[in-house]
XYZ file of C-alpha atoms in Angstrom:
721
model
C -6.164 -61.380 54.513
C -4.205 -58.472 52.988
C -6.690 -55.777 51.895
C -4.492 -54.978 48.862
C -5.637 -58.306 47.369
C -9.275 -57.389 47.822
C -11.629 -55.647 45.362
C -15.230 -54.569 45.978
C -17.049 -54.080 42.681
C -20.525 -54.206 41.101
C -21.964 -57.573 40.142
C -21.596 -58.825 36.578
C -23.678 -61.537 34.902
C -20.586 -63.742 34.731
C -20.403 -63.749 38.570
C -23.595 -65.795 38.981
C -21.936 -69.223 38.971
C -19.274 -68.135 41.483
C -21.940 -66.684 43.807
C -23.918 -69.924 43.651
C -20.762 -71.869 44.500
C -20.014 -69.503 47.429
C -23.526 -69.945 48.864
C -23.414 -73.705 48.382
C -20.052 -73.958 50.163
C -20.972 -72.563 53.589
C -23.820 -73.619 55.910
C -24.216 -70.169 57.502
C -25.149 -68.164 54.396
C -27.896 -65.603 55.127
C -30.252 -67.030 52.478
C -30.199 -70.789 53.102
C -32.279 -73.066 50.934
C -32.415 -76.866 50.909
C -31.358 -77.041 47.280
C -28.103 -76.628 45.410
C -27.977 -73.233 43.713
C -26.693 -72.603 40.206
C -26.027 -69.593 37.992
C -29.529 -69.601 36.498
C -31.173 -69.419 39.930
C -28.890 -66.557 41.012
C -29.582 -64.540 37.840
C -33.311 -65.164 38.167
C -33.346 -64.109 41.821
C -31.589 -60.815 41.112
C -33.983 -60.114 38.232
C -37.163 -60.956 40.153
C -36.370 -58.916 43.267
C -35.688 -55.603 41.573
C -31.973 -55.289 42.314
C -30.915 -51.682 42.913
C -27.326 -52.576 43.772
C -25.377 -55.796 44.131
C -21.712 -55.800 45.105
C -19.245 -58.682 45.173
C -16.043 -58.968 47.181
C -13.278 -60.474 45.085
C -9.924 -61.728 46.329
C -7.365 -62.769 43.726
C -10.144 -63.135 41.172
C -12.330 -65.340 43.428
C -15.682 -64.220 44.865
C -15.582 -64.225 48.684
C -18.546 -62.031 49.580
C -21.723 -60.312 48.452
C -24.227 -57.669 49.485
C -27.452 -56.757 47.737
C -30.124 -54.050 47.941
C -33.506 -54.773 46.427
C -36.991 -53.367 45.856
C -38.452 -56.376 47.619
C -38.410 -60.007 48.563
C -41.105 -62.647 48.312
C -42.186 -61.550 51.807
C -42.325 -57.770 51.426
C -42.286 -55.019 48.840
C -40.629 -51.671 49.496
C -41.683 -48.205 48.379
C -39.718 -46.069 45.901
C -36.771 -44.507 47.677
C -36.444 -47.529 49.984
C -34.378 -50.675 49.536
C -34.100 -53.969 51.370
C -30.570 -55.068 52.251
C -30.024 -58.798 51.895
C -27.606 -61.480 50.716
C -24.838 -59.961 52.858
C -22.204 -62.641 53.258
C -18.454 -62.768 53.749
C -16.414 -65.931 53.727
C -14.857 -66.751 57.128
C -11.441 -65.450 56.080
C -12.845 -61.923 55.639
C -14.824 -61.651 58.867
C -13.828 -59.566 61.855
C -11.884 -56.972 59.884
C -12.601 -53.825 57.934
C -14.234 -55.453 54.898
C -17.789 -55.196 56.274
C -17.385 -51.467 56.866
C -15.839 -50.929 53.430
C -18.584 -52.755 51.564
C -21.317 -50.883 53.450
C -19.592 -47.523 52.829
C -19.355 -48.181 49.112
C -22.944 -49.402 48.974
C -24.387 -46.437 50.887
C -22.556 -43.921 48.708
C -23.862 -45.548 45.531
C -27.401 -45.836 46.875
C -27.469 -42.240 48.120
C -26.321 -40.908 44.747
C -29.085 -42.931 43.045
C -31.807 -41.369 45.205
C -32.255 -44.049 47.882
C -33.235 -42.539 51.241
C -34.108 -45.544 53.417
C -32.368 -48.900 53.907
C -34.190 -51.765 55.628
C -32.881 -55.185 56.582
C -33.694 -58.046 58.941
C -31.601 -59.964 61.454
C -31.970 -62.786 63.931
C -32.111 -61.230 67.439
C -30.109 -64.200 68.688
C -27.193 -63.291 66.414
C -24.899 -61.550 68.881
C -22.341 -60.700 66.182
C -24.656 -59.072 63.626
C -26.246 -56.344 65.723
C -23.078 -54.416 66.628
C -22.252 -54.232 62.925
C -25.736 -53.043 61.963
C -25.648 -50.504 64.792
C -22.376 -49.186 63.420
C -23.947 -48.557 60.002
C -26.751 -46.509 61.530
C -29.510 -49.117 61.791
C -32.221 -48.817 64.453
C -34.987 -51.097 65.678
C -38.148 -48.980 65.420
C -40.766 -51.724 65.707
C -41.275 -54.824 67.861
C -38.080 -56.329 69.256
C -39.388 -59.915 69.316
C -38.654 -62.125 66.324
C -41.395 -62.657 63.759
C -42.445 -66.105 62.577
C -39.567 -65.825 60.095
C -37.161 -65.602 63.046
C -36.034 -62.021 62.422
C -36.672 -58.463 63.487
C -36.574 -55.511 61.110
C -33.947 -52.793 61.311
C -33.978 -49.531 59.391
C -31.405 -46.898 58.512
C -32.653 -43.428 57.607
C -29.061 -42.193 57.343
C -29.147 -41.546 53.563
C -32.195 -39.276 54.105
C -30.599 -37.585 57.119
C -27.355 -36.911 55.250
C -29.231 -35.494 52.269
C -31.160 -33.172 54.605
C -27.990 -31.985 56.328
C -26.338 -31.393 52.960
C -29.316 -29.295 51.866
C -29.909 -27.210 54.996
C -26.416 -26.945 56.501
C -24.126 -26.659 53.504
C -22.402 -23.713 55.224
C -21.303 -26.033 58.068
C -20.382 -29.134 56.075
C -17.556 -28.990 53.501
C -18.540 -30.299 50.074
C -15.375 -32.400 50.088
C -16.785 -34.425 53.001
C -18.637 -37.331 51.395
C -20.448 -38.533 54.565
C -20.705 -42.081 53.209
C -19.566 -43.750 56.428
C -22.281 -41.930 58.397
C -21.756 -44.140 61.457
C -18.387 -42.501 62.026
C -20.202 -39.298 62.962
C -22.828 -40.824 65.268
C -22.743 -39.699 68.897
C -23.761 -42.443 71.356
C -26.479 -44.971 70.704
C -24.238 -47.704 69.339
C -24.607 -49.780 72.490
C -28.354 -49.254 72.972
C -30.379 -52.293 73.922
C -33.085 -53.513 71.574
C -36.240 -51.548 72.240
C -34.392 -48.412 73.428
C -34.078 -46.763 70.016
C -37.240 -44.666 70.242
C -38.504 -42.241 72.889
C -41.618 -40.218 73.703
C -41.424 -36.468 73.081
C -44.450 -34.223 73.428
C -46.831 -37.144 73.145
C -45.196 -38.441 69.980
C -42.853 -41.389 69.421
C -39.593 -40.260 67.808
C -36.259 -41.658 66.755
C -33.399 -39.408 67.917
C -30.053 -39.379 66.097
C -27.059 -37.211 67.013
C -24.137 -36.683 64.635
C -20.899 -34.746 65.173
C -19.639 -33.334 61.860
C -16.746 -30.886 61.628
C -17.224 -29.696 65.197
C -21.001 -29.252 65.025
C -23.354 -31.679 66.765
C -26.639 -32.098 64.879
C -29.745 -33.489 66.574
C -32.211 -35.099 64.189
C -35.684 -36.302 65.174
C -37.540 -38.662 62.848
C -40.840 -40.488 62.753
C -39.759 -44.109 63.335
C -42.522 -45.561 61.133
C -41.920 -43.703 57.878
C -38.675 -41.796 58.500
C -40.190 -38.329 58.136
C -37.655 -35.760 59.364
C -39.470 -33.892 62.141
C -36.674 -31.647 63.386
C -33.019 -30.824 62.759
C -31.115 -28.563 65.129
C -27.701 -27.733 66.536
C -28.790 -26.659 70.032
C -28.520 -29.688 72.375
C -30.851 -28.035 74.920
C -33.638 -27.328 72.427
C -36.922 -29.180 72.974
C -38.912 -28.666 69.779
C -42.696 -28.650 69.727
C -43.834 -31.401 67.396
C -47.197 -31.520 65.710
C -49.264 -34.562 66.729
C -49.284 -37.370 64.226
C -52.579 -37.759 62.439
C -54.111 -41.217 62.443
C -54.251 -42.705 58.940
C -57.603 -43.519 57.465
C -58.147 -47.291 57.555
C -58.286 -48.743 54.040
C -61.750 -49.655 52.826
C -62.770 -53.322 52.814
C -65.561 -54.753 50.675
C -67.217 -58.046 51.654
C -69.229 -60.771 49.930
C -70.747 -63.704 51.854
C -71.975 -66.926 50.254
C -72.120 -70.654 51.076
C -70.768 -70.135 54.606
C -67.715 -68.259 53.264
C -66.727 -64.605 53.479
C -64.680 -62.972 50.718
C -62.910 -59.689 51.496
C -61.356 -57.165 49.128
C -58.828 -54.820 50.774
C -58.801 -51.626 48.726
C -55.481 -50.341 50.093
C -53.273 -52.970 48.449
C -55.816 -54.913 46.369
C -55.423 -58.254 48.139
C -58.341 -60.629 48.582
C -58.932 -62.896 51.577
C -61.271 -65.873 51.860
C -62.582 -66.716 55.339
C -64.500 -69.744 56.628
C -66.626 -70.145 59.734
C -64.629 -71.416 62.725
C -61.219 -71.027 61.052
C -58.809 -68.527 62.615
C -57.588 -66.178 59.927
C -58.111 -66.441 56.195
C -58.392 -69.772 54.430
C -56.634 -68.125 51.510
C -54.943 -64.852 50.584
C -54.088 -63.595 47.116
C -52.160 -60.425 46.270
C -52.942 -57.836 43.623
C -51.199 -58.761 40.342
C -48.083 -56.809 39.409
C -46.196 -56.652 36.137
C -42.611 -57.846 36.020
C -39.924 -58.857 36.366
C -39.045 -57.363 38.731
C -42.069 -58.450 40.728
C -42.385 -55.828 43.458
C -44.894 -57.565 45.701
C -44.867 -59.637 48.876
C -47.171 -62.020 50.684
C -46.590 -60.400 54.088
C -46.538 -56.764 52.993
C -47.452 -55.486 49.545
C -47.301 -51.893 48.329
C -50.297 -49.647 48.535
C -51.628 -48.965 45.076
C -50.592 -45.310 44.965
C -52.998 -44.299 42.173
C -55.862 -46.132 43.813
C -58.065 -48.954 42.648
C -61.489 -48.508 41.109
C -63.954 -51.058 42.518
C -67.197 -51.946 40.749
C -69.555 -54.407 42.540
C -70.636 -57.547 40.691
C -72.931 -60.413 41.651
C -70.774 -62.397 44.075
C -67.728 -60.172 43.761
C -66.099 -57.148 42.151
C -64.424 -55.785 39.065
C -61.269 -53.981 40.201
C -59.306 -51.717 37.860
C -55.859 -50.138 38.180
C -54.918 -47.380 35.765
C -51.424 -47.418 34.239
C -49.986 -44.798 31.855
C -50.468 -47.182 28.926
C -53.880 -48.591 29.873
C -55.951 -50.300 32.559
C -55.437 -53.645 34.327
C -58.677 -55.390 35.348
C -59.251 -58.232 37.802
C -62.722 -59.738 38.029
C -63.268 -61.710 41.259
C -66.336 -63.813 42.046
C -67.321 -66.341 44.710
C -70.054 -68.618 43.399
C -70.923 -72.131 44.570
C -67.827 -72.374 46.785
C -65.475 -71.483 43.897
C -63.326 -68.354 44.068
C -62.441 -67.270 40.546
C -60.115 -64.526 39.292
C -59.946 -63.367 35.683
C -57.455 -60.780 34.426
C -57.419 -58.596 31.328
C -55.617 -55.556 29.983
C -57.219 -52.698 28.054
C -55.249 -50.032 26.230
C -51.873 -49.903 24.549
C -48.849 -52.083 25.094
C -48.836 -53.451 28.700
C -45.888 -52.475 30.941
C -44.526 -56.048 30.691
C -45.571 -59.376 29.289
C -46.015 -61.169 32.599
C -48.133 -60.635 35.706
C -47.503 -62.221 39.103
C -49.826 -62.904 41.993
C -49.058 -64.767 45.220
C -51.581 -67.304 46.516
C -51.126 -68.213 50.190
C -53.030 -71.116 51.743
C -54.149 -70.560 55.324
C -54.843 -74.151 56.440
C -51.980 -74.229 58.940
C -52.510 -77.860 59.960
C -53.201 -79.011 56.426
C -51.916 -81.659 54.086
C -50.372 -80.481 50.838
C -52.093 -82.088 47.819
C -50.362 -82.340 44.437
C -50.391 -84.692 41.467
C -47.793 -86.751 43.338
C -50.102 -87.356 46.338
C -50.540 -85.907 49.824
C -48.037 -85.083 52.534
C -48.087 -83.060 55.812
C -47.617 -79.402 54.956
C -45.029 -77.506 56.965
C -42.451 -74.825 56.387
C -39.285 -76.649 55.395
C -40.829 -80.132 55.412
C -41.933 -80.298 51.782
C -41.305 -78.802 49.306
C -38.071 -76.807 49.600
C -38.564 -73.696 51.727
C -37.519 -71.059 49.218
C -38.728 -67.879 50.945
C -35.078 -66.816 51.204
C -34.372 -67.577 47.538
C -37.683 -67.721 45.675
C -36.303 -68.890 42.347
C -35.299 -72.164 44.053
C -38.982 -73.029 44.653
C -40.586 -76.176 43.269
C -41.781 -75.678 39.686
C -45.110 -77.374 38.967
C -45.942 -78.964 35.646
C -48.436 -77.024 33.459
C -51.968 -77.640 34.689
C -50.720 -79.502 37.789
C -53.001 -79.965 40.765
C -52.176 -78.207 44.019
C -54.224 -77.656 47.154
C -54.538 -78.236 50.883
C -56.739 -80.293 53.208
C -57.311 -79.808 56.939
C -58.580 -82.839 58.878
C -59.958 -81.073 61.943
C -62.064 -78.507 60.089
C -62.835 -80.875 57.187
C -61.919 -78.102 54.743
C -60.107 -78.436 51.441
C -58.747 -75.893 48.953
C -58.184 -76.972 45.365
C -56.202 -74.440 43.304
C -56.650 -74.535 39.541
C -53.797 -72.452 38.072
C -54.973 -72.749 34.475
C -52.169 -71.890 32.064
C -50.145 -69.943 34.652
C -46.571 -70.886 35.467
C -46.894 -72.132 39.061
C -44.093 -72.384 41.611
C -44.376 -73.565 45.229
C -42.061 -71.425 47.347
C -43.179 -73.036 50.603
C -45.761 -75.623 51.561
C -48.488 -72.949 51.461
C -47.198 -70.214 49.134
C -47.813 -70.447 45.410
C -46.375 -68.003 42.852
C -48.453 -67.674 39.683
C -46.938 -65.985 36.612
C -49.210 -65.398 33.625
C -50.008 -63.106 30.720
C -53.030 -60.777 30.715
C -56.120 -62.721 29.643
C -55.443 -65.461 32.187
C -57.886 -66.838 34.756
C -57.511 -69.199 37.708
C -59.785 -70.551 40.439
C -59.805 -72.018 43.946
C -62.538 -74.478 44.966
C -63.479 -74.904 48.633
C -64.668 -78.387 49.604
C -65.757 -80.289 52.711
C -64.984 -83.834 51.536
C -61.605 -85.566 51.528
C -60.404 -85.097 47.944
C -58.275 -88.240 47.943
C -54.621 -88.772 47.204
C -52.154 -91.462 48.229
C -49.308 -90.654 50.650
C -46.381 -89.098 48.812
C -42.879 -90.567 48.939
C -40.762 -87.892 50.598
C -37.475 -88.219 52.462
C -38.036 -87.843 56.186
C -41.846 -88.320 56.095
C -43.457 -91.737 56.588
C -47.224 -92.471 56.795
C -48.241 -94.952 59.511
C -51.144 -97.353 58.987
C -54.106 -97.332 61.439
C -53.699 -99.415 64.590
C -56.130 -101.991 65.954
C -58.439 -100.726 68.755
C -57.098 -103.286 71.274
C -53.754 -101.485 71.493
C -55.214 -98.075 72.331
C -55.012 -96.728 75.877
C -57.253 -93.820 76.916
C -55.525 -90.867 78.628
C -56.160 -90.415 82.337
C -58.246 -87.468 83.571
C -56.454 -84.493 85.078
C -57.301 -82.155 87.891
C -55.254 -82.605 91.105
C -52.795 -79.769 91.777
C -49.292 -80.415 93.029
C -48.082 -79.297 96.485
C -45.169 -76.844 96.354
C -42.346 -76.081 98.806
C -39.986 -73.115 98.612
C -36.224 -73.526 98.311
C -33.034 -72.332 96.624
C -31.177 -73.673 93.582
C -27.897 -71.975 92.616
C -28.925 -69.255 95.091
C -32.100 -68.637 93.067
C -35.524 -68.891 94.759
C -37.553 -71.813 93.384
C -40.581 -73.916 94.280
C -40.425 -77.692 94.105
C -43.173 -80.309 93.798
C -42.970 -84.110 93.723
C -45.807 -86.215 92.270
C -45.053 -89.931 92.340
C -42.024 -90.332 90.036
C -42.177 -86.750 88.742
C -40.282 -83.765 90.144
C -41.012 -80.192 89.066
C -38.975 -77.077 89.737
C -40.619 -73.676 89.117
C -38.768 -70.357 89.011
C -40.703 -67.093 88.993
C -37.476 -65.295 88.030
C -37.166 -67.478 84.909
C -40.915 -67.267 84.334
C -41.604 -70.981 84.135
C -40.621 -74.556 84.831
C -36.882 -74.693 85.429
C -36.832 -78.507 85.430
C -39.161 -81.470 84.942
C -37.762 -84.905 85.737
C -39.769 -88.090 85.313
C -38.396 -91.314 86.811
C -35.156 -89.429 87.440
C -34.669 -88.356 83.813
C -35.178 -84.929 82.246
C -38.273 -84.290 80.150
C -37.385 -80.678 79.333
C -34.176 -79.054 78.149
C -33.432 -75.908 80.144
C -30.527 -73.474 80.676
C -31.606 -72.672 84.255
C -30.124 -70.929 86.188
C -28.414 -69.299 83.202
C -29.820 -67.581 80.108
C -29.011 -68.624 76.546
C -30.068 -68.191 72.932
C -32.513 -70.766 71.576
C -33.237 -70.399 67.873
C -34.429 -66.804 67.463
C -35.165 -66.376 71.164
C -32.178 -64.567 72.727
C -33.531 -64.961 76.296
C -34.151 -68.672 76.848
C -34.429 -69.129 80.624
C -36.724 -72.092 81.348
C -37.886 -75.396 79.926
C -41.560 -74.370 79.897
C -42.882 -70.809 80.003
C -45.861 -68.708 78.877
C -45.998 -65.544 76.757
C -48.534 -63.296 75.141
C -48.250 -63.078 71.348
C -50.062 -61.411 68.475
C -52.474 -63.388 66.278
C -50.915 -66.487 64.717
C -52.339 -65.601 61.292
C -51.034 -62.005 61.335
C -49.817 -61.380 57.800
C -46.883 -59.200 58.796
C -45.457 -60.996 61.843
C -47.078 -64.389 62.428
C -46.345 -66.147 65.711
C -43.074 -65.108 67.363
C -40.494 -67.109 69.313
C -41.516 -66.715 72.952
C -39.054 -63.977 73.897
C -41.569 -61.584 75.446
C -40.429 -60.113 78.765
C -42.846 -60.306 81.729
C -42.665 -60.069 85.510
C -43.899 -63.277 87.156
C -44.617 -64.176 90.769
C -45.435 -67.580 92.236
C -48.705 -67.853 94.172
C -47.799 -70.750 96.446
C -51.277 -71.393 97.965
C -52.819 -71.582 94.477
C -49.764 -73.195 92.897
C -49.893 -70.719 90.009
C -47.432 -68.449 88.229
C -48.995 -65.019 87.711
C -48.206 -61.937 85.644
C -50.355 -59.022 84.475
C -53.651 -60.564 83.329
C -52.178 -64.035 82.791
C -51.635 -67.045 85.059
C -51.107 -70.784 84.764
C -50.462 -73.895 86.798
C -49.368 -77.494 86.454
C -51.873 -80.234 87.309
C -51.243 -83.866 88.248
C -53.432 -86.759 87.049
C -56.441 -87.747 89.147
C -55.914 -91.374 88.118
C -53.694 -93.448 85.867
C -49.962 -93.089 85.237
C -48.104 -90.500 87.277
C -46.019 -89.314 84.339
C -48.863 -87.337 82.791
C -49.220 -83.626 83.651
C -51.615 -80.909 82.617
C -51.200 -77.219 81.900
C -54.076 -75.033 83.069
C -53.922 -71.550 81.516
C -56.138 -68.585 82.402
C -56.200 -64.992 81.169
C -58.292 -61.940 81.973
C -60.271 -60.166 79.212
C -58.301 -57.838 76.926
C -59.113 -55.115 74.436
C -57.297 -56.831 71.576
C -57.224 -60.180 69.792
C -54.191 -62.107 70.999
C -52.674 -65.489 71.731
C -51.542 -67.034 74.979
C -48.743 -69.486 74.234
C -47.187 -72.183 76.405
C -43.654 -72.732 75.091
C -41.542 -75.772 75.916
C -38.167 -77.128 74.903
C -38.229 -80.936 75.167
C -35.099 -82.851 76.158
C -34.946 -84.317 72.672
C -32.280 -84.888 70.031
C -31.710 -82.032 67.603
C -33.216 -84.298 64.955
C -36.162 -85.786 66.861
C -38.739 -88.235 65.599
C -42.167 -86.585 65.570
C -45.689 -87.995 65.156
C -48.425 -85.750 63.689
C -51.909 -86.420 62.245
C -52.488 -86.745 58.528
C -55.779 -87.470 56.797
C -58.544 -88.944 59.009
C -57.266 -92.114 60.705
C -53.625 -91.614 59.672
C -50.485 -90.536 61.470
C -47.196 -89.457 59.937
C -43.716 -90.040 61.364
C -41.329 -87.148 60.673
C -37.574 -87.740 60.672
C -36.569 -84.516 58.974
C -33.154 -82.925 59.572
C -32.591 -79.196 59.436
C -34.936 -76.308 60.223
C -38.672 -76.758 59.697
C -42.015 -76.048 61.329
C -45.410 -77.736 61.414
C -48.767 -76.671 62.853
C -50.875 -79.521 64.212
C -53.735 -80.332 66.559
C -51.813 -82.940 68.572
C -48.244 -84.202 68.559
C -45.725 -86.625 70.062
C -41.940 -86.585 69.785
C -39.110 -88.835 70.878
C -36.981 -87.725 73.812
C -33.241 -88.263 74.004
C -33.610 -91.170 76.471
C -35.937 -93.178 74.184
C -39.216 -92.179 75.821
C -41.833 -90.082 74.045
C -43.580 -86.855 75.018
C -47.167 -86.489 73.744
C -49.116 -83.216 73.801
C -52.893 -83.120 73.384
C -55.182 -80.098 73.932
C -57.916 -80.538 76.571
C -59.928 -77.353 76.104
C -59.657 -73.768 74.927
C -60.580 -71.632 71.931
C -58.541 -72.274 68.818
C -55.956 -74.499 70.513
C -53.201 -75.533 68.105
C -49.616 -76.749 68.471
C -46.627 -75.342 66.620
C -43.504 -77.509 66.312
C -40.323 -75.737 65.253
C -37.177 -77.688 64.571
C -34.152 -75.430 65.058
C -30.388 -75.798 65.190
C -30.711 -75.600 68.978
C -33.323 -78.369 69.101
C -37.132 -78.604 68.960
C -39.343 -75.792 70.237
C -43.060 -76.384 70.862
C -45.695 -73.660 71.151
C -49.091 -74.598 72.597
C -51.268 -71.816 71.233
C -54.708 -70.644 72.387
C -56.644 -67.710 70.952
C -58.126 -65.133 73.332
C -60.897 -63.265 71.501
C -61.247 -59.562 72.213
C -63.155 -58.806 75.410
C -63.324 -62.405 76.661
C -61.512 -64.361 79.358
C -59.349 -67.302 78.329
C -59.367 -70.816 79.734
C -57.209 -73.395 77.973
C -55.445 -76.610 78.873
C -53.166 -79.307 77.505
C -52.220 -82.805 78.596
C -48.493 -83.653 78.531
C -47.713 -87.356 78.785
C -44.329 -89.078 79.051
C -44.722 -92.476 77.373
C -42.434 -95.514 77.192
C -42.067 -95.569 73.414
C -43.487 -94.777 69.953
C -46.256 -97.410 70.124
C -47.744 -95.807 73.223
C -47.447 -92.365 71.633
C -49.142 -93.639 68.479
C -51.998 -95.101 70.519
C -52.536 -91.953 72.579
C -52.688 -89.678 69.512
C -55.187 -91.941 67.762
C -57.355 -92.049 70.880
C -57.230 -88.260 71.188
C -58.458 -87.951 67.598
C -61.694 -89.726 68.455
C -62.605 -87.747 71.562
């Protein structure tokens, strides 16, 4: 497209309808949401997120692209001087040319002149086209290189800060006429670095090194990768500066109240509260500190530290927390009495900063049912309601005083949220936005009895009635190990085992099971011997593999996508794949059908709290049928297109050949199953917690069954064990 027809300009209110139409038109927009957008939603989103800059690309008067920079998203809030880059989209006709560079150059110049020093953004590590572009605009990966639960990794550009520092300290070497907006044009090397190679160790400190050639002078800049502090700037390439060691930050204080088998925590650093229950991994509930808005600069994964500090006064069963503002003081009184968590808010002083406060309430019952006035339905990201984390204003608005809560069958725990007169919006199945005026109060009741509720009518979700006991078949016991023989496939060393009608192929190079065929048909999808992208995993090598992950309930990252790199070797006498501190094997049934296998997972003690995860990619349609538990005695059949995820205790899904694969945990601490439906197909994670300082032993039974009736029967039997 001729660039003379193209204009890049700031957003105007009248653009909202055209932007909504642009996002509705293409399936690959960066902020997808399962709802048609309109002008009101676009205007609301830009207002809520604290928009610092929003540019549109216009061709012949028609909007063909956007880019935005914000103070936050519903996930994270960003400090003053930092912005989050998002909503970057170009229509297909504009891709592959100079438009991306032009829009970034214009944006960076405007942001730098307005005092912005740091730009952050996220990207899918499987997106092979995005990373070269982000590298070109000076972005680095300074944290983990594996995708978070959201499917992305974070990139950061400190280039505005670096350019401001060079302008200040080296004005005699840099002409004032040189604007330095396209900072990537001056970068020396580094554009082709692999993920994870951005930082280095220097003098016992982790640093981010950037080299820029400007007007014949090569500047070397060293920064702290976590906060972007400029540690050194020099022009001597052979200089090795002595850097002061980084001081460890003081951990934020945490206050605790325990009552009725529950533990309530107040985190002084950012003001959030967490409610914990015995035997449940992670908090049952989180709630953020209230902020005035719009814009609402807060996030459920990462909120801002309260820079002026919070004053905490103990109360019976809780605390009175105060935050001083220039105009007055905001108070939140929190108590836990009789299994009811209650928050009451008030303002003292002059006119409040704004008329509305927002807090985010996040339910932590991963395997729960969502309970509303309309009934109950399996809760899962993207199942119901609309997953609006990418575009929060598109969330499901609840009627005033509406009921909302969650129920978990296995732990027999329920949460009943009472929003009071707050405006309540469900952004995901477990994330509730509450907007209210000072003087408001709301509560959450914790219960151990099924609170009732008929199955909800939702597209793609169907409750199944209980079966009669005569149709139920008990699973066979497991324990016999397979015998393995070495061989080559595509000139790759493998080990093969045959058990009745099942054939298994294990590759230490790929780190897992390269193939599993039952009765001559594939049970697992696998790229072996090649490597491909699967969802947000850029290194999919096998059909079943094992990784080490951080805690599933981690607020910042959640459970990743199984892309961790590890060196594996196959111990043929033991029939086990082994890596550092972690090993696993496949077991055959001791009796019963030969198409049932077991995974036996072991791990040595560690100094941290972590997860061992068995990942598998079933040979299933991209829109598989899935069976999961509901309330006691019920199963639900999921036929949901698109991307979604569901945590569950047991699961079965239909394979492409009409058979079903059922997965049931046998033993292990905190064993849960995560099902992710992706554009590449379903991805299952069999998750087991390894507590700090303890060894791990966990196992799962994997059964290939003739059809949905057999899968239904096995899951119901497993529920009663």
